Coordinates of C-alpha atoms in Angstrom, one line a residue:
M1 CA -4.1 2.9 7.6
T2 CA -0.5 2.5 8.7
R3 CA -0.2 -0.5 6.3
I4 CA -1.5 1.7 3.4
L5 CA 0.9 4.6 4.1
I6 CA 4.0 2.4 4.3
A7 CA 3.0 0.6 1.1
L8 CA 2.7 3.9 -0.7
A9 CA 6.0 5.1 0.7
L10 CA 7.8 2.0 -0.4
L11 CA 5.9 1.6 -3.7
L12 CA 5.3 -1.8 -5.4
S13 CA 4.2 -5.2 -3.8
G14 CA 1.9 -8.8 -3.9
V15 CA 0.3 -12.1 -2.9
C16 CA 2.5 -15.2 -2.9
A17 CA 3.4 -18.1 -0.6
A18 CA 6.1 -17.0 1.8
D19 CA 8.4 -19.9 0.8
D20 CA 8.6 -18.5 -2.8
W21 CA 10.2 -15.2 -1.8
P22 CA 13.9 -14.6 -1.4
D23 CA 15.3 -14.1 2.1
V24 CA 16.3 -10.6 2.9
P25 CA 19.3 -10.6 5.3
V26 CA 18.9 -8.8 8.6
P27 CA 21.5 -8.3 11.4
G28 CA 21.5 -10.8 14.2
G29 CA 19.3 -10.0 17.2
V30 CA 16.8 -7.7 15.5
K31 CA 13.1 -8.4 15.6
K32 CA 11.1 -8.1 12.4
E33 CA 7.7 -6.5 12.5
W34 CA 5.6 -7.6 9.5
V35 CA 3.5 -4.9 8.0
A36 CA 2.3 -7.2 5.2
D37 CA 3.5 -10.6 4.1
R38 CA 0.7 -11.0 1.6
M39 CA -0.1 -7.8 -0.4
V40 CA -0.7 -6.7 -3.9
F41 CA 0.0 -3.0 -4.8
N42 CA -1.2 -1.9 -8.2
G43 CA -1.0 -5.5 -9.4
V44 CA 2.5 -6.2 -8.1
A45 CA 3.1 -8.7 -5.3
M46 CA 4.9 -7.4 -2.3
R47 CA 6.1 -8.1 1.3
I48 CA 7.0 -5.4 3.8
F49 CA 8.6 -5.5 7.3
T50 CA 10.3 -3.1 9.6
Y51 CA 12.8 -3.3 12.5
N52 CA 15.1 -1.2 14.7
Y53 CA 18.9 -1.6 14.9
D54 CA 20.8 -0.3 17.8
A55 CA 24.2 0.0 16.1
G56 CA 23.0 3.0 14.0
V57 CA 22.4 4.0 10.4
D58 CA 25.9 3.8 9.1
A59 CA 26.4 0.3 10.5
L60 CA 23.2 -0.9 8.9
R61 CA 24.1 0.6 5.5
D62 CA 27.4 -1.2 5.7
F63 CA 25.6 -4.5 6.6
Y64 CA 23.5 -4.5 3.4
I65 CA 26.3 -3.3 1.1
N66 CA 28.6 -6.0 2.4
A67 CA 25.9 -8.7 2.2
W68 CA 25.0 -7.8 -1.3
D69 CA 28.6 -7.6 -2.4
R70 CA 29.3 -11.1 -1.0
D71 CA 26.4 -12.5 -3.0
G72 CA 27.5 -10.6 -6.1
Q73 CA 24.3 -8.6 -6.3
D74 CA 24.2 -5.3 -8.0
H75 CA 22.9 -2.5 -5.7
K76 CA 22.4 1.2 -5.5
Q77 CA 22.0 3.7 -2.7
S78 CA 20.9 7.3 -2.5
R79 CA 20.0 9.9 0.1
Q80 CA 16.4 11.2 0.1
G81 CA 15.9 13.8 2.9
K82 CA 16.4 12.0 6.2
W83 CA 16.3 8.6 4.6
W84 CA 19.0 6.4 3.0
V85 CA 17.4 4.2 0.3
L86 CA 19.3 1.0 -0.7
S87 CA 18.0 -1.2 -3.5
S88 CA 19.0 -4.4 -5.2
L89 CA 17.5 -6.5 -8.1
R90 CA 17.8 -10.3 -8.1
G91 CA 15.9 -12.3 -10.7
D92 CA 12.2 -11.3 -10.5
Y93 CA 12.5 -9.7 -7.1
Y94 CA 13.4 -6.1 -6.3
T95 CA 14.4 -5.3 -2.7
T96 CA 14.3 -1.8 -1.2
V97 CA 15.7 -0.9 2.2
Q98 CA 14.9 2.5 3.6
I99 CA 16.9 3.5 6.7
T100 CA 16.6 6.6 9.0
D101 CA 17.9 7.6 12.4
L102 CA 15.2 7.2 15.1
G103 CA 16.4 8.5 18.5
G104 CA 20.0 7.2 18.2
H105 CA 19.2 3.9 16.6
A106 CA 18.4 2.9 13.0
Y107 CA 14.9 2.3 11.8
A108 CA 14.5 0.2 8.6
Q109 CA 11.6 -0.4 6.3
V110 CA 12.2 -3.3 3.9
G111 CA 10.0 -4.0 0.9
V112 CA 10.4 -6.9 -1.6
S113 CA 8.5 -6.7 -4.9
R114 CA 7.9 -9.3 -7.6
I115 CA 8.4 -7.1 -10.6
S116 CA 7.6 -9.8 -13.2
D117 CA 3.9 -9.2 -12.2
L118 CA 4.1 -5.9 -14.1
Q119 CA 3.9 -7.8 -17.3
T120 CA 0.8 -9.9 -16.4
S121 CA -1.2 -7.9 -13.8
A122 CA -4.6 -6.4 -14.5
P123 CA -4.7 -2.5 -14.6
P124 CA -5.1 -0.9 -11.1
G125 CA -8.7 -0.3 -10.3
E126 CA -10.1 -2.9 -12.7
G127 CA -13.8 -3.5 -11.8
F128 CA -14.0 -0.6 -9.4
P129 CA -16.7 2.0 -10.4
V130 CA -15.6 5.6 -11.0
L131 CA -17.0 8.7 -12.5
P132 CA -15.6 9.7 -16.0
R133 CA -12.2 11.3 -16.1
S134 CA -11.2 9.8 -12.7
Q135 CA -7.6 8.7 -12.0
I136 CA -6.8 5.5 -10.0
I137 CA -4.0 6.5 -7.5
S138 CA -3.5 3.1 -5.9
D139 CA -5.1 -0.4 -5.7
I140 CA -4.1 -2.6 -2.8
T141 CA -5.3 -6.1 -1.9
A142 CA -4.1 -7.7 1.3
E143 CA -5.3 -10.0 4.1
D144 CA -6.1 -8.6 7.6
A145 CA -7.0 -11.0 10.5
G146 CA -7.7 -13.7 8.0
R147 CA -10.1 -11.5 5.9
P148 CA -9.2 -10.3 2.4
S149 CA -9.4 -6.6 1.8
R150 CA -9.1 -4.2 -1.1
T151 CA -8.2 -0.5 -0.8
V152 CA -8.7 1.7 -3.8
I153 CA -7.8 5.4 -3.9
V154 CA -9.3 7.6 -6.7
S155 CA -8.9 11.2 -7.6
N156 CA -11.1 13.4 -9.9
Q157 CA -12.3 16.9 -10.5
H158 CA -16.0 16.2 -9.8
S159 CA -17.6 17.7 -6.7
V160 CA -17.9 15.9 -3.4
G161 CA -21.6 15.8 -3.8
S162 CA -21.4 14.3 -7.3
N163 CA -19.1 11.5 -6.0
Y164 CA -21.3 11.0 -3.0
N165 CA -24.5 10.6 -5.0
Y166 CA -22.7 8.4 -7.6
Y167 CA -21.4 5.8 -5.1
L168 CA -24.6 5.9 -3.0
N169 CA -26.8 5.2 -6.0
R170 CA -24.3 2.8 -7.6
Y171 CA -24.1 0.5 -4.6
R172 CA -27.8 0.7 -3.7
S173 CA -28.5 -0.5 -7.2
K174 CA -26.2 -3.5 -6.6
N175 CA -28.3 -4.4 -3.4
W176 CA -25.8 -3.1 -0.9
T177 CA -27.4 -1.9 2.4
V178 CA -26.4 1.6 3.5
V179 CA -25.4 1.3 7.2
R180 CA -24.8 5.0 7.6
K181 CA -23.9 8.0 5.5
N182 CA -22.9 11.6 5.9
L183 CA -22.4 14.6 3.6
D184 CA -21.2 17.7 5.5
Q185 CA -23.0 20.9 5.0
A186 CA -20.0 22.6 3.3
R187 CA -19.8 19.6 0.9
R188 CA -16.0 19.3 1.5
G189 CA -16.3 15.8 2.8
A190 CA -18.6 12.7 2.9
S191 CA -18.6 9.1 4.0
I192 CA -20.7 6.0 3.2
H193 CA -20.6 2.7 5.0
L194 CA -22.2 -0.3 3.3
A195 CA -22.8 -4.0 3.8
K196 CA -23.8 -6.9 1.6
D197 CA -24.0 -10.5 2.9
D198 CA -20.7 -10.8 4.8
R199 CA -19.0 -8.0 2.9
E200 CA -18.3 -4.5 4.3
M201 CA -17.3 -1.3 2.6
S202 CA -16.4 2.1 3.7
I203 CA -16.1 5.0 1.2
V204 CA -14.6 8.4 2.3
I205 CA -14.7 11.4 0.0
K206 CA -12.7 14.5 0.6
R207 CA -11.8 17.7 -1.2
E208 CA -8.1 18.5 -1.1
E209 CA -6.2 21.2 -3.0
G210 CA -8.6 21.5 -5.9
S211 CA -9.3 17.8 -6.5
V212 CA -11.5 15.3 -4.8
N213 CA -10.0 12.1 -3.4
I214 CA -12.0 8.9 -2.8
L215 CA -10.8 6.2 -0.4
S216 CA -12.7 2.9 -0.6
V217 CA -12.0 -0.1 1.7
E218 CA -13.8 -3.4 1.1
V219 CA -13.4 -6.3 3.5
R220 CA -14.6 -9.8 2.4
P221 CA -15.2 -13.0 4.5

């Protein structure tokens, strides 16, 4: 779930061999923590990593501004709440660096997106079943522990019960086995866990602020 939340916060991303991506400079001595080096967010290839920097927010902002200036790269920066957001476009790749103070040191989230994919990618949610008048919020494919996964988030105005019955019947008709299921008595939430061959799927349905959100996670061998 952490991977999903960071991806949504940074927006855009995808699947590509690591050697094809541009190097994003980092200060000496920092340790990068990879959130995802192979991800597709709404059809766009992306990589995400984070790190801490002891010299602080201002020093880290200066580091990127100076690095991009030396390379002749155009760049922008803006303040969004407690975060500084720096961005730069180079060829087909768009880099976003989000920086905030975390207990006296800087914390950075770095995302690189291959924006050329916007012209050729399939629409988000393609092939995923939904009730009429549903909206695809996000569609993420990634690889976790060597297993490909797909996470789709959908929103609609149908009831929790209608969504629950729709997905339960839909996947049963496709020969999926229902491992466990639950629809709470107040019908404000439901969950379905399924399996087929070596594939696994979890669907969580929840009513929030007048709409119903569906989170589906499928893991393949």
